[in-house]
PDB file of C-alpha atoms in Angstrom:
ATOM      1  CA  MET A   1     -10.843 109.406-129.118  1.00  0.00           C
ATOM      2  CA  PRO A   2      -7.358 110.565-127.807  1.00  0.00           C
ATOM      3  CA  GLU A   3      -6.794 114.110-129.967  1.00  0.00           C
ATOM      4  CA  LEU A   4      -3.251 115.471-131.014  1.00  0.00           C
ATOM      5  CA  PRO A   5      -2.138 116.428-127.562  1.00  0.00           C
ATOM      6  CA  GLU A   6      -2.664 113.288-126.331  1.00  0.00           C
ATOM      7  CA  VAL A   7      -0.757 111.499-129.011  1.00  0.00           C
ATOM      8  CA  GLU A   8       1.683 113.936-128.639  1.00  0.00           C
ATOM      9  CA  VAL A   9       2.352 113.047-124.814  1.00  0.00           C
ATOM     10  CA  VAL A  10       2.841 109.258-126.069  1.00  0.00           C
ATOM     11  CA  ARG A  11       4.829 109.514-128.842  1.00  0.00           C
ATOM     12  CA  ARG A  12       7.524 111.804-126.406  1.00  0.00           C
ATOM     13  CA  GLY A  13       7.725 109.150-124.066  1.00  0.00           C
ATOM     14  CA  LEU A  14       7.676 106.363-126.734  1.00  0.00           C
ATOM     15  CA  HIS A  15      10.674 108.257-128.247  1.00  0.00           C
ATOM     16  CA  ARG A  16      12.507 108.697-124.653  1.00  0.00           C
ATOM     17  CA  HIS A  17      11.967 105.175-123.638  1.00  0.00           C
ATOM     18  CA  VAL A  18      12.085 102.770-126.975  1.00  0.00           C
ATOM     19  CA  ALA A  19      13.934 104.939-129.960  1.00  0.00           C
ATOM     20  CA  GLY A  20      17.664 103.268-130.145  1.00  0.00           C
ATOM     21  CA  ARG A  21      16.574 100.056-128.654  1.00  0.00           C
ATOM     22  CA  VAL A  22      16.899  96.727-130.239  1.00  0.00           C
ATOM     23  CA  VAL A  23      13.683  94.355-130.744  1.00  0.00           C
ATOM     24  CA  ALA A  24      14.410  90.892-129.212  1.00  0.00           C
ATOM     25  CA  GLU A  25      11.023  89.216-129.696  1.00  0.00           C
ATOM     26  CA  VAL A  26       7.733  90.328-129.956  1.00  0.00           C
ATOM     27  CA  GLU A  27       4.511  88.554-128.765  1.00  0.00           C
ATOM     28  CA  VAL A  28       1.056  89.541-130.158  1.00  0.00           C
ATOM     29  CA  ARG A  29      -1.270  88.495-127.969  1.00  0.00           C
ATOM     30  CA  HIS A  30      -4.420  88.805-129.996  1.00  0.00           C
ATOM     31  CA  PRO A  31      -4.862  89.387-133.455  1.00  0.00           C
ATOM     32  CA  ARG A  32      -7.135  92.074-133.827  1.00  0.00           C
ATOM     33  CA  ALA A  33      -4.477  94.242-132.511  1.00  0.00           C
ATOM     34  CA  VAL A  34      -2.566  93.746-135.488  1.00  0.00           C
ATOM     35  CA  ARG A  35      -5.402  93.450-138.269  1.00  0.00           C
ATOM     36  CA  ARG A  36      -4.196  96.218-140.589  1.00  0.00           C
ATOM     37  CA  HIS A  37      -0.820  94.066-140.964  1.00  0.00           C
ATOM     38  CA  VAL A  38      -2.387  92.243-144.005  1.00  0.00           C
ATOM     39  CA  PRO A  39       0.113  89.522-143.595  1.00  0.00           C
ATOM     40  CA  GLY A  40      -0.533  88.553-140.013  1.00  0.00           C
ATOM     41  CA  ALA A  41       0.419  88.218-136.392  1.00  0.00           C
ATOM     42  CA  ALA A  42       3.265  85.590-137.360  1.00  0.00           C
ATOM     43  CA  ASP A  43       4.288  88.083-139.840  1.00  0.00           C
ATOM     44  CA  PHE A  44       4.384  90.677-138.012  1.00  0.00           C
ATOM     45  CA  ALA A  45       6.301  89.290-134.824  1.00  0.00           C
ATOM     46  CA  ALA A  46       8.861  87.667-137.515  1.00  0.00           C
ATOM     47  CA  ARG A  47       9.808  90.886-138.978  1.00  0.00           C
ATOM     48  CA  LEU A  48      10.282  93.247-136.299  1.00  0.00           C
ATOM     49  CA  ALA A  49      12.377  90.625-134.591  1.00  0.00           C
ATOM     50  CA  GLY A  50      15.931  92.165-134.310  1.00  0.00           C
ATOM     51  CA  ARG A  51      15.179  95.676-135.416  1.00  0.00           C
ATOM     52  CA  ARG A  52      15.983  98.749-134.211  1.00  0.00           C
ATOM     53  CA  PHE A  53      13.419 101.566-133.213  1.00  0.00           C
ATOM     54  CA  GLU A  54      14.721 104.533-134.952  1.00  0.00           C
ATOM     55  CA  ALA A  55      12.747 107.627-133.317  1.00  0.00           C
ATOM     56  CA  ALA A  56       9.207 108.242-132.178  1.00  0.00           C
ATOM     57  CA  ARG A  57       7.017 109.969-134.909  1.00  0.00           C
ATOM     58  CA  ARG A  58       3.333 111.647-135.629  1.00  0.00           C
ATOM     59  CA  ARG A  59       1.150 113.154-137.223  1.00  0.00           C
ATOM     60  CA  GLY A  60      -2.630 114.058-136.410  1.00  0.00           C
ATOM     61  CA  LYS A  61      -3.833 111.479-134.404  1.00  0.00           C
ATOM     62  CA  TYR A  62      -1.218 108.538-135.533  1.00  0.00           C
ATOM     63  CA  LEU A  63       2.001 107.619-134.266  1.00  0.00           C
ATOM     64  CA  TRP A  64       4.679 105.523-136.065  1.00  0.00           C
ATOM     65  CA  LEU A  65       8.027 104.285-134.528  1.00  0.00           C
ATOM     66  CA  ASP A  66      10.910 104.270-137.477  1.00  0.00           C
ATOM     67  CA  LEU A  67      12.898 100.933-138.251  1.00  0.00           C
ATOM     68  CA  ASP A  68      16.575 101.272-139.246  1.00  0.00           C
ATOM     69  CA  GLY A  69      17.064 101.054-142.413  1.00  0.00           C
ATOM     70  CA  GLY A  70      14.598 104.079-143.250  1.00  0.00           C
ATOM     71  CA  ALA A  71      12.321 102.402-145.604  1.00  0.00           C
ATOM     72  CA  GLU A  72       9.642 101.152-142.942  1.00  0.00           C
ATOM     73  CA  ALA A  73       7.826 102.097-139.410  1.00  0.00           C
ATOM     74  CA  VAL A  74       5.593 100.453-137.360  1.00  0.00           C
ATOM     75  CA  ILE A  75       2.576 102.553-137.512  1.00  0.00           C
ATOM     76  CA  ALA A  76       0.004 102.713-134.640  1.00  0.00           C
ATOM     77  CA  HIS A  77      -3.577 104.344-134.196  1.00  0.00           C
ATOM     78  CA  LEU A  78      -4.396 104.015-130.105  1.00  0.00           C
ATOM     79  CA  GLY A  79      -8.358 103.804-131.258  1.00  0.00           C
ATOM     80  CA  MET A  80     -10.736 104.667-128.549  1.00  0.00           C
ATOM     81  CA  SER A  81      -8.808 103.141-125.802  1.00  0.00           C
ATOM     82  CA  GLY A  82      -5.336 102.038-126.785  1.00  0.00           C
ATOM     83  CA  GLN A  83      -2.198 102.534-124.285  1.00  0.00           C
ATOM     84  CA  MET A  84       1.205 102.168-125.381  1.00  0.00           C
ATOM     85  CA  LEU A  85       2.738 101.201-121.807  1.00  0.00           C
ATOM     86  CA  VAL A  86       6.914 101.115-120.919  1.00  0.00           C
ATOM     87  CA  ARG A  87       6.693  98.716-118.122  1.00  0.00           C
ATOM     88  CA  PRO A  88       9.722  96.852-116.298  1.00  0.00           C
ATOM     89  CA  VAL A  89      10.230  93.401-117.154  1.00  0.00           C
ATOM     90  CA  GLY A  90       8.404  91.043-115.059  1.00  0.00           C
ATOM     91  CA  ALA A  91       5.407  93.542-113.843  1.00  0.00           C
ATOM     92  CA  ALA A  92       1.990  91.975-113.947  1.00  0.00           C
ATOM     93  CA  GLU A  93       0.289  92.188-117.304  1.00  0.00           C
ATOM     94  CA  GLU A  94      -2.747  93.934-117.954  1.00  0.00           C
ATOM     95  CA  THR A  95      -5.907  92.964-118.719  1.00  0.00           C
ATOM     96  CA  HIS A  96      -6.432  94.026-122.066  1.00  0.00           C
ATOM     97  CA  LEU A  97      -2.613  93.252-123.137  1.00  0.00           C
ATOM     98  CA  ARG A  98      -2.582  92.880-127.008  1.00  0.00           C
ATOM     99  CA  VAL A  99       0.503  93.231-128.362  1.00  0.00           C
ATOM    100  CA  ARG A 100       4.073  92.818-125.930  1.00  0.00           C
ATOM    101  CA  PHE A 101       8.227  94.142-127.223  1.00  0.00           C
ATOM    102  CA  ARG A 102      11.259  92.794-125.689  1.00  0.00           C
ATOM    103  CA  PHE A 103      14.227  94.063-126.375  1.00  0.00           C
ATOM    104  CA  ALA A 104      17.575  93.161-126.501  1.00  0.00           C
ATOM    105  CA  ASP A 105      18.657  94.924-123.867  1.00  0.00           C
ATOM    106  CA  ASP A 106      17.058  93.377-121.345  1.00  0.00           C
ATOM    107  CA  GLY A 107      15.094  96.681-120.359  1.00  0.00           C
ATOM    108  CA  PRO A 108      11.739  97.901-119.684  1.00  0.00           C
ATOM    109  CA  GLU A 109       9.096  96.440-122.037  1.00  0.00           C
ATOM    110  CA  LEU A 110       7.006  98.321-124.618  1.00  0.00           C
ATOM    111  CA  ARG A 111       3.392  96.658-123.797  1.00  0.00           C
ATOM    112  CA  PHE A 112       0.079  97.736-126.493  1.00  0.00           C
ATOM    113  CA  VAL A 113      -3.267  97.904-123.936  1.00  0.00           C
ATOM    114  CA  ASP A 114      -6.392  98.186-125.858  1.00  0.00           C
ATOM    115  CA  GLN A 115      -9.542  97.225-124.320  1.00  0.00           C
ATOM    116  CA  ARG A 116     -11.676  97.727-126.825  1.00  0.00           C
ATOM    117  CA  THR A 117      -9.713  96.723-129.580  1.00  0.00           C
ATOM    118  CA  PHE A 118     -10.433  99.550-131.935  1.00  0.00           C
ATOM    119  CA  GLY A 119      -6.773 100.309-132.643  1.00  0.00           C
ATOM    120  CA  GLY A 120      -3.984  98.679-133.769  1.00  0.00           C
ATOM    121  CA  MET A 121      -0.249  98.224-135.433  1.00  0.00           C
ATOM    122  CA  ALA A 122       1.449  97.297-138.172  1.00  0.00           C
ATOM    123  CA  VAL A 123       4.472  97.430-140.405  1.00  0.00           C
ATOM    124  CA  ALA A 124       3.962 100.099-143.487  1.00  0.00           C
ATOM    125  CA  GLU A 125       6.576 101.531-145.832  1.00  0.00           C
ATOM    126  CA  LEU A 126       7.688 104.926-145.311  1.00  0.00           C
ATOM    127  CA  VAL A 127       6.673 107.038-148.616  1.00  0.00           C
ATOM    128  CA  PRO A 128       7.221 110.735-149.119  1.00  0.00           C
ATOM    129  CA  SER A 129       4.849 113.463-147.835  1.00  0.00           C
ATOM    130  CA  ALA A 130       4.971 117.219-146.927  1.00  0.00           C
ATOM    131  CA  GLY A 131       8.793 116.876-147.769  1.00  0.00           C
ATOM    132  CA  THR A 132       9.092 114.434-145.297  1.00  0.00           C
ATOM    133  CA  LEU A 133       8.622 110.412-144.594  1.00  0.00           C
ATOM    134  CA  VAL A 134       6.168 108.755-143.586  1.00  0.00           C
ATOM    135  CA  PRO A 135       4.408 105.349-143.454  1.00  0.00           C
ATOM    136  CA  ALA A 136       1.781 104.925-146.352  1.00  0.00           C
ATOM    137  CA  PRO A 137      -1.433 104.820-144.466  1.00  0.00           C
ATOM    138  CA  VAL A 138      -0.635 108.319-143.151  1.00  0.00           C
ATOM    139  CA  ALA A 139       0.532 109.645-146.439  1.00  0.00           C
ATOM    140  CA  HIS A 140      -3.294 111.686-147.244  1.00  0.00           C
ATOM    141  CA  ILE A 141      -3.210 113.244-144.050  1.00  0.00           C
ATOM    142  CA  ALA A 142      -3.049 117.097-143.477  1.00  0.00           C
ATOM    143  CA  LEU A 143      -0.241 118.528-141.812  1.00  0.00           C
ATOM    144  CA  ASP A 144      -1.190 119.425-137.715  1.00  0.00           C
ATOM    145  CA  PRO A 145      -1.052 122.743-136.136  1.00  0.00           C
ATOM    146  CA  LEU A 146       2.469 121.162-133.799  1.00  0.00           C
ATOM    147  CA  ASP A 147       4.315 120.412-136.968  1.00  0.00           C
ATOM    148  CA  PRO A 148       6.888 122.943-137.753  1.00  0.00           C
ATOM    149  CA  ALA A 149       6.456 122.528-141.363  1.00  0.00           C
ATOM    150  CA  TYR A 150       2.819 123.758-140.554  1.00  0.00           C
ATOM    151  CA  ASP A 151       1.458 126.593-143.160  1.00  0.00           C
ATOM    152  CA  PRO A 152      -1.172 128.553-141.333  1.00  0.00           C
ATOM    153  CA  GLU A 153      -1.897 130.128-144.567  1.00  0.00           C
ATOM    154  CA  ALA A 154      -2.503 127.228-146.455  1.00  0.00           C
ATOM    155  CA  ALA A 155      -4.570 125.563-143.760  1.00  0.00           C
ATOM    156  CA  VAL A 156      -6.903 128.624-144.178  1.00  0.00           C
ATOM    157  CA  VAL A 157      -7.662 128.523-147.817  1.00  0.00           C
ATOM    158  CA  ALA A 158      -8.211 124.553-147.734  1.00  0.00           C
ATOM    159  CA  LEU A 159     -10.967 125.246-144.295  1.00  0.00           C
ATOM    160  CA  ARG A 160     -12.449 127.900-146.477  1.00  0.00           C
ATOM    161  CA  ARG A 161     -12.647 125.316-150.250  1.00  0.00           C
ATOM    162  CA  ARG A 162     -14.479 122.896-148.153  1.00  0.00           C
ATOM    163  CA  ARG A 163     -18.176 123.199-148.835  1.00  0.00           C
ATOM    164  CA  THR A 164     -19.237 122.398-145.363  1.00  0.00           C
ATOM    165  CA  GLU A 165     -20.029 123.364-141.654  1.00  0.00           C
ATOM    166  CA  LEU A 166     -17.126 125.060-139.887  1.00  0.00           C
ATOM    167  CA  LYS A 167     -16.895 122.043-136.983  1.00  0.00           C
ATOM    168  CA  ARG A 168     -16.987 119.378-139.800  1.00  0.00           C
ATOM    169  CA  ALA A 169     -14.462 121.056-141.629  1.00  0.00           C
ATOM    170  CA  LEU A 170     -11.830 121.047-138.473  1.00  0.00           C
ATOM    171  CA  LEU A 171     -12.395 117.395-137.977  1.00  0.00           C
ATOM    172  CA  ASP A 172     -11.454 116.810-141.736  1.00  0.00           C
ATOM    173  CA  GLN A 173      -8.071 114.975-140.922  1.00  0.00           C
ATOM    174  CA  THR A 174      -7.234 116.137-145.079  1.00  0.00           C
ATOM    175  CA  VAL A 175      -7.821 119.751-143.882  1.00  0.00           C
ATOM    176  CA  VAL A 176      -5.890 120.119-141.032  1.00  0.00           C
ATOM    177  CA  SER A 177      -5.028 117.423-138.768  1.00  0.00           C
ATOM    178  CA  GLY A 178      -5.163 116.696-135.207  1.00  0.00           C
ATOM    179  CA  ILE A 179      -7.866 118.567-134.300  1.00  0.00           C
ATOM    180  CA  GLY A 180     -10.700 116.253-132.508  1.00  0.00           C
ATOM    181  CA  ASN A 181     -14.658 116.970-130.903  1.00  0.00           C
ATOM    182  CA  ILE A 182     -13.100 118.324-127.954  1.00  0.00           C
ATOM    183  CA  TYR A 183     -10.503 120.795-129.052  1.00  0.00           C
ATOM    184  CA  ALA A 184     -13.156 121.550-132.263  1.00  0.00           C
ATOM    185  CA  ASP A 185     -15.614 123.007-129.223  1.00  0.00           C
ATOM    186  CA  GLU A 186     -12.587 124.277-127.464  1.00  0.00           C
ATOM    187  CA  ALA A 187     -11.790 126.619-130.610  1.00  0.00           C
ATOM    188  CA  LEU A 188     -15.390 127.863-131.943  1.00  0.00           C
ATOM    189  CA  TRP A 189     -15.932 128.912-128.049  1.00  0.00           C
ATOM    190  CA  ARG A 190     -12.790 130.581-128.227  1.00  0.00           C
ATOM    191  CA  VAL A 191     -13.410 132.346-131.002  1.00  0.00           C
ATOM    192  CA  GLY A 192     -17.067 133.243-130.715  1.00  0.00           C
ATOM    193  CA  LEU A 193     -18.336 130.984-133.569  1.00  0.00           C
ATOM    194  CA  HIS A 194     -20.981 128.705-134.142  1.00  0.00           C
ATOM    195  CA  GLY A 195     -19.891 125.306-135.740  1.00  0.00           C
ATOM    196  CA  SER A 196     -22.539 125.090-138.364  1.00  0.00           C
ATOM    197  CA  ARG A 197     -21.282 128.543-139.656  1.00  0.00           C
ATOM    198  CA  PRO A 198     -20.865 127.452-143.691  1.00  0.00           C
ATOM    199  CA  THR A 199     -16.903 127.450-144.641  1.00  0.00           C
ATOM    200  CA  ALA A 200     -18.006 128.608-148.018  1.00  0.00           C
ATOM    201  CA  SER A 201     -18.713 132.324-146.324  1.00  0.00           C
ATOM    202  CA  LEU A 202     -16.434 132.449-143.694  1.00  0.00           C
ATOM    203  CA  PRO A 203     -14.079 135.358-144.138  1.00  0.00           C
ATOM    204  CA  PRO A 204     -10.050 134.750-144.242  1.00  0.00           C
ATOM    205  CA  ALA A 205      -9.865 136.580-140.521  1.00  0.00           C
ATOM    206  CA  GLU A 206     -12.426 133.861-139.117  1.00  0.00           C
ATOM    207  CA  ALA A 207     -10.598 131.220-140.471  1.00  0.00           C
ATOM    208  CA  ARG A 208      -7.320 132.353-139.865  1.00  0.00           C
ATOM    209  CA  ALA A 209      -8.784 133.214-136.122  1.00  0.00           C
ATOM    210  CA  VAL A 210     -10.322 129.420-135.350  1.00  0.00           C
ATOM    211  CA  LEU A 211      -7.317 127.881-136.629  1.00  0.00           C
ATOM    212  CA  ALA A 212      -4.803 129.990-134.472  1.00  0.00           C
ATOM    213  CA  ALA A 213      -7.256 128.993-131.445  1.00  0.00           C
ATOM    214  CA  ALA A 214      -7.642 125.606-132.190  1.00  0.00           C
ATOM    215  CA  THR A 215      -3.794 125.797-132.094  1.00  0.00           C
ATOM    216  CA  GLU A 216      -3.434 127.616-128.940  1.00  0.00           C
ATOM    217  CA  VAL A 217      -5.897 125.165-126.942  1.00  0.00           C
ATOM    218  CA  MET A 218      -3.911 122.177-128.155  1.00  0.00           C
ATOM    219  CA  THR A 219      -0.698 123.583-127.075  1.00  0.00           C
ATOM    220  CA  GLU A 220      -1.920 124.674-123.702  1.00  0.00           C
ATOM    221  CA  ALA A 221      -3.429 121.199-123.286  1.00  0.00           C
ATOM    222  CA  LEU A 222       0.064 119.351-124.346  1.00  0.00           C
ATOM    223  CA  GLY A 223       1.463 121.442-121.525  1.00  0.00           C
ATOM    224  CA  GLU A 224      -0.754 119.859-119.240  1.00  0.00           C
ATOM    225  CA  GLY A 225      -0.339 116.402-120.435  1.00  0.00           C
ATOM    226  CA  GLY A 226      -3.634 116.341-122.344  1.00  0.00           C
ATOM    227  CA  THR A 227      -6.987 115.776-121.367  1.00  0.00           C
ATOM    228  CA  SER A 228      -8.215 113.075-119.413  1.00  0.00           C
ATOM    229  CA  PHE A 229     -11.799 112.319-119.290  1.00  0.00           C
ATOM    230  CA  ASP A 230     -11.331 108.598-119.350  1.00  0.00           C
ATOM    231  CA  ALA A 231      -8.471 106.585-117.083  1.00  0.00           C
ATOM    232  CA  MET A 232      -7.431 104.878-120.353  1.00  0.00           C
ATOM    233  CA  TYR A 233      -5.896 108.035-121.886  1.00  0.00           C
ATOM    234  CA  VAL A 234      -2.370 107.854-120.444  1.00  0.00           C
ATOM    235  CA  ASN A 235       1.074 108.361-121.077  1.00  0.00           C
ATOM    236  CA  VAL A 236       3.536 105.859-121.281  1.00  0.00           C
ATOM    237  CA  ASN A 237       3.837 105.391-117.316  1.00  0.00           C
ATOM    238  CA  GLY A 238       0.106 105.279-117.115  1.00  0.00           C
ATOM    239  CA  GLU A 239      -0.032 108.885-115.641  1.00  0.00           C
ATOM    240  CA  SER A 240      -3.550 110.968-116.904  1.00  0.00           C
ATOM    241  CA  GLY A 241      -3.548 114.279-118.075  1.00  0.00           C
ATOM    242  CA  TYR A 242      -5.107 117.440-116.529  1.00  0.00           C
ATOM    243  CA  PHE A 243      -6.764 119.774-119.110  1.00  0.00           C
ATOM    244  CA  ASP A 244     -10.045 118.636-118.321  1.00  0.00           C
ATOM    245  CA  ARG A 245     -10.176 121.052-115.250  1.00  0.00           C
ATOM    246  CA  SER A 246      -9.393 124.342-118.146  1.00  0.00           C
ATOM    247  CA  LEU A 247     -11.954 122.932-120.431  1.00  0.00           C
ATOM    248  CA  ASN A 248     -14.773 125.715-120.884  1.00  0.00           C
ATOM    249  CA  VAL A 249     -17.372 124.498-123.244  1.00  0.00           C
ATOM    250  CA  TYR A 250     -16.731 120.762-123.581  1.00  0.00           C
ATOM    251  CA  GLY A 251     -18.464 118.612-120.888  1.00  0.00           C
ATOM    252  CA  GLN A 252     -20.193 121.371-119.478  1.00  0.00           C
ATOM    253  CA  GLU A 253     -23.628 121.064-120.244  1.00  0.00           C
ATOM    254  CA  GLY A 254     -25.810 123.511-117.991  1.00  0.00           C
ATOM    255  CA  ARG A 255     -22.627 124.935-116.308  1.00  0.00           C
ATOM    256  CA  PRO A 256     -22.535 128.585-116.821  1.00  0.00           C
ATOM    257  CA  CYS A 257     -20.343 129.809-119.468  1.00  0.00           C
ATOM    258  CA  ARG A 258     -17.491 131.505-117.842  1.00  0.00           C
ATOM    259  CA  ARG A 259     -17.342 134.831-120.249  1.00  0.00           C
ATOM    260  CA  CYS A 260     -21.444 135.433-120.319  1.00  0.00           C
ATOM    261  CA  GLY A 261     -22.760 133.175-117.905  1.00  0.00           C
ATOM    262  CA  ALA A 262     -25.686 131.811-119.590  1.00  0.00           C
ATOM    263  CA  PRO A 263     -25.873 127.875-119.833  1.00  0.00           C
ATOM    264  CA  ILE A 264     -23.664 125.385-121.894  1.00  0.00           C
ATOM    265  CA  ARG A 265     -25.919 124.029-124.220  1.00  0.00           C
ATOM    266  CA  ARG A 266     -25.216 120.174-125.568  1.00  0.00           C
ATOM    267  CA  ASP A 267     -26.558 119.481-128.797  1.00  0.00           C
ATOM    268  CA  PRO A 268     -26.267 116.067-131.405  1.00  0.00           C
ATOM    269  CA  PHE A 269     -23.407 115.763-134.148  1.00  0.00           C
ATOM    270  CA  MET A 270     -22.062 113.190-135.737  1.00  0.00           C
ATOM    271  CA  ASN A 271     -22.956 110.408-133.289  1.00  0.00           C
ATOM    272  CA  ARG A 272     -21.120 112.554-130.768  1.00  0.00           C
ATOM    273  CA  SER A 273     -22.156 116.049-129.221  1.00  0.00           C
ATOM    274  CA  SER A 274     -21.302 119.606-129.655  1.00  0.00           C
ATOM    275  CA  PHE A 275     -21.138 121.983-126.954  1.00  0.00           C
ATOM    276  CA  THR A 276     -21.502 126.042-127.432  1.00  0.00           C
ATOM    277  CA  CYS A 277     -22.521 128.435-125.343  1.00  0.00           C
ATOM    278  CA  PRO A 278     -25.819 129.912-126.576  1.00  0.00           C
ATOM    279  CA  SER A 279     -25.135 133.427-126.374  1.00  0.00           C
ATOM    280  CA  CYS A 280     -21.350 133.824-127.221  1.00  0.00           C
ATOM    281  CA  GLN A 281     -21.861 131.252-130.263  1.00  0.00           C
ATOM    282  CA  PRO A 282     -25.036 132.582-132.131  1.00  0.00           C
ATOM    283  CA  ARG A 283     -26.441 129.919-134.109  1.00  0.00           C
ATOM    284  CA  PRO A 284     -25.878 131.402-137.940  1.00  0.00           C
ATOM    285  CA  ARG A 285     -29.612 132.234-139.821  1.00  0.00           C
ATOM    286  CA  THR A 286     -30.806 130.416-142.168  1.00  0.00           C
ATOM    287  CA  ALA A 287     -32.629 131.584-145.132  1.00  0.00           C
TER     288      ALA A 287
END
């Protein structure tokens, strides 16, 4: 699933190509793509015709497009395979095109393409959260490390307050948002910590270090357009990111650790996988 850097790349593209434009028509090609819009596909399309997109915004892995009037936004979650693509009018349709936005200026269309249909869109009310307005479904999500209002010390307190394993806490979007499986593994490797460390016994300095490492690795990934293990993770122009070439542990099972040479290990984790260096990141002792 795309994480913060990948979603931020898409947000920047949307803001550049869509902000300030008026929607002429919305075509919902698959009702599942707007299943989170409770009134249904027809209402989704009708409510957006004639509306102007003011800005593209993001918190964690959630994207939204503010609508004129300042009270509503179109919220989008990419799921596992969702793509927000800007295409010329008349360009060949994508096989898994789910929603098409045509604009009053007759310029390029915005298309939501989603092969697995785990993503989706909806019109949502904007509500106050952390000093700004966000769609109601996003209000419970914590600030992410790239948000200007992010408070690292508050995140340290929230992380240590959780009574769980360190990696589980990093993935908890109510503690700090935007960190997913890839960047959690990379951050933990950078600071030499194992994801099964109990957060309750984590010293503040180590909590601070792992959050700083997550910020660092996601900033670097953003600079390279995100990580593209899957051809479906693309920006609005359909281009892939390149940070997968810089990954130290994630997806590197059996390859030598770049720091010590030990073979990278893969372990099952929450129906996914965790990648660690058994030498640099020793598993904590248990009673």
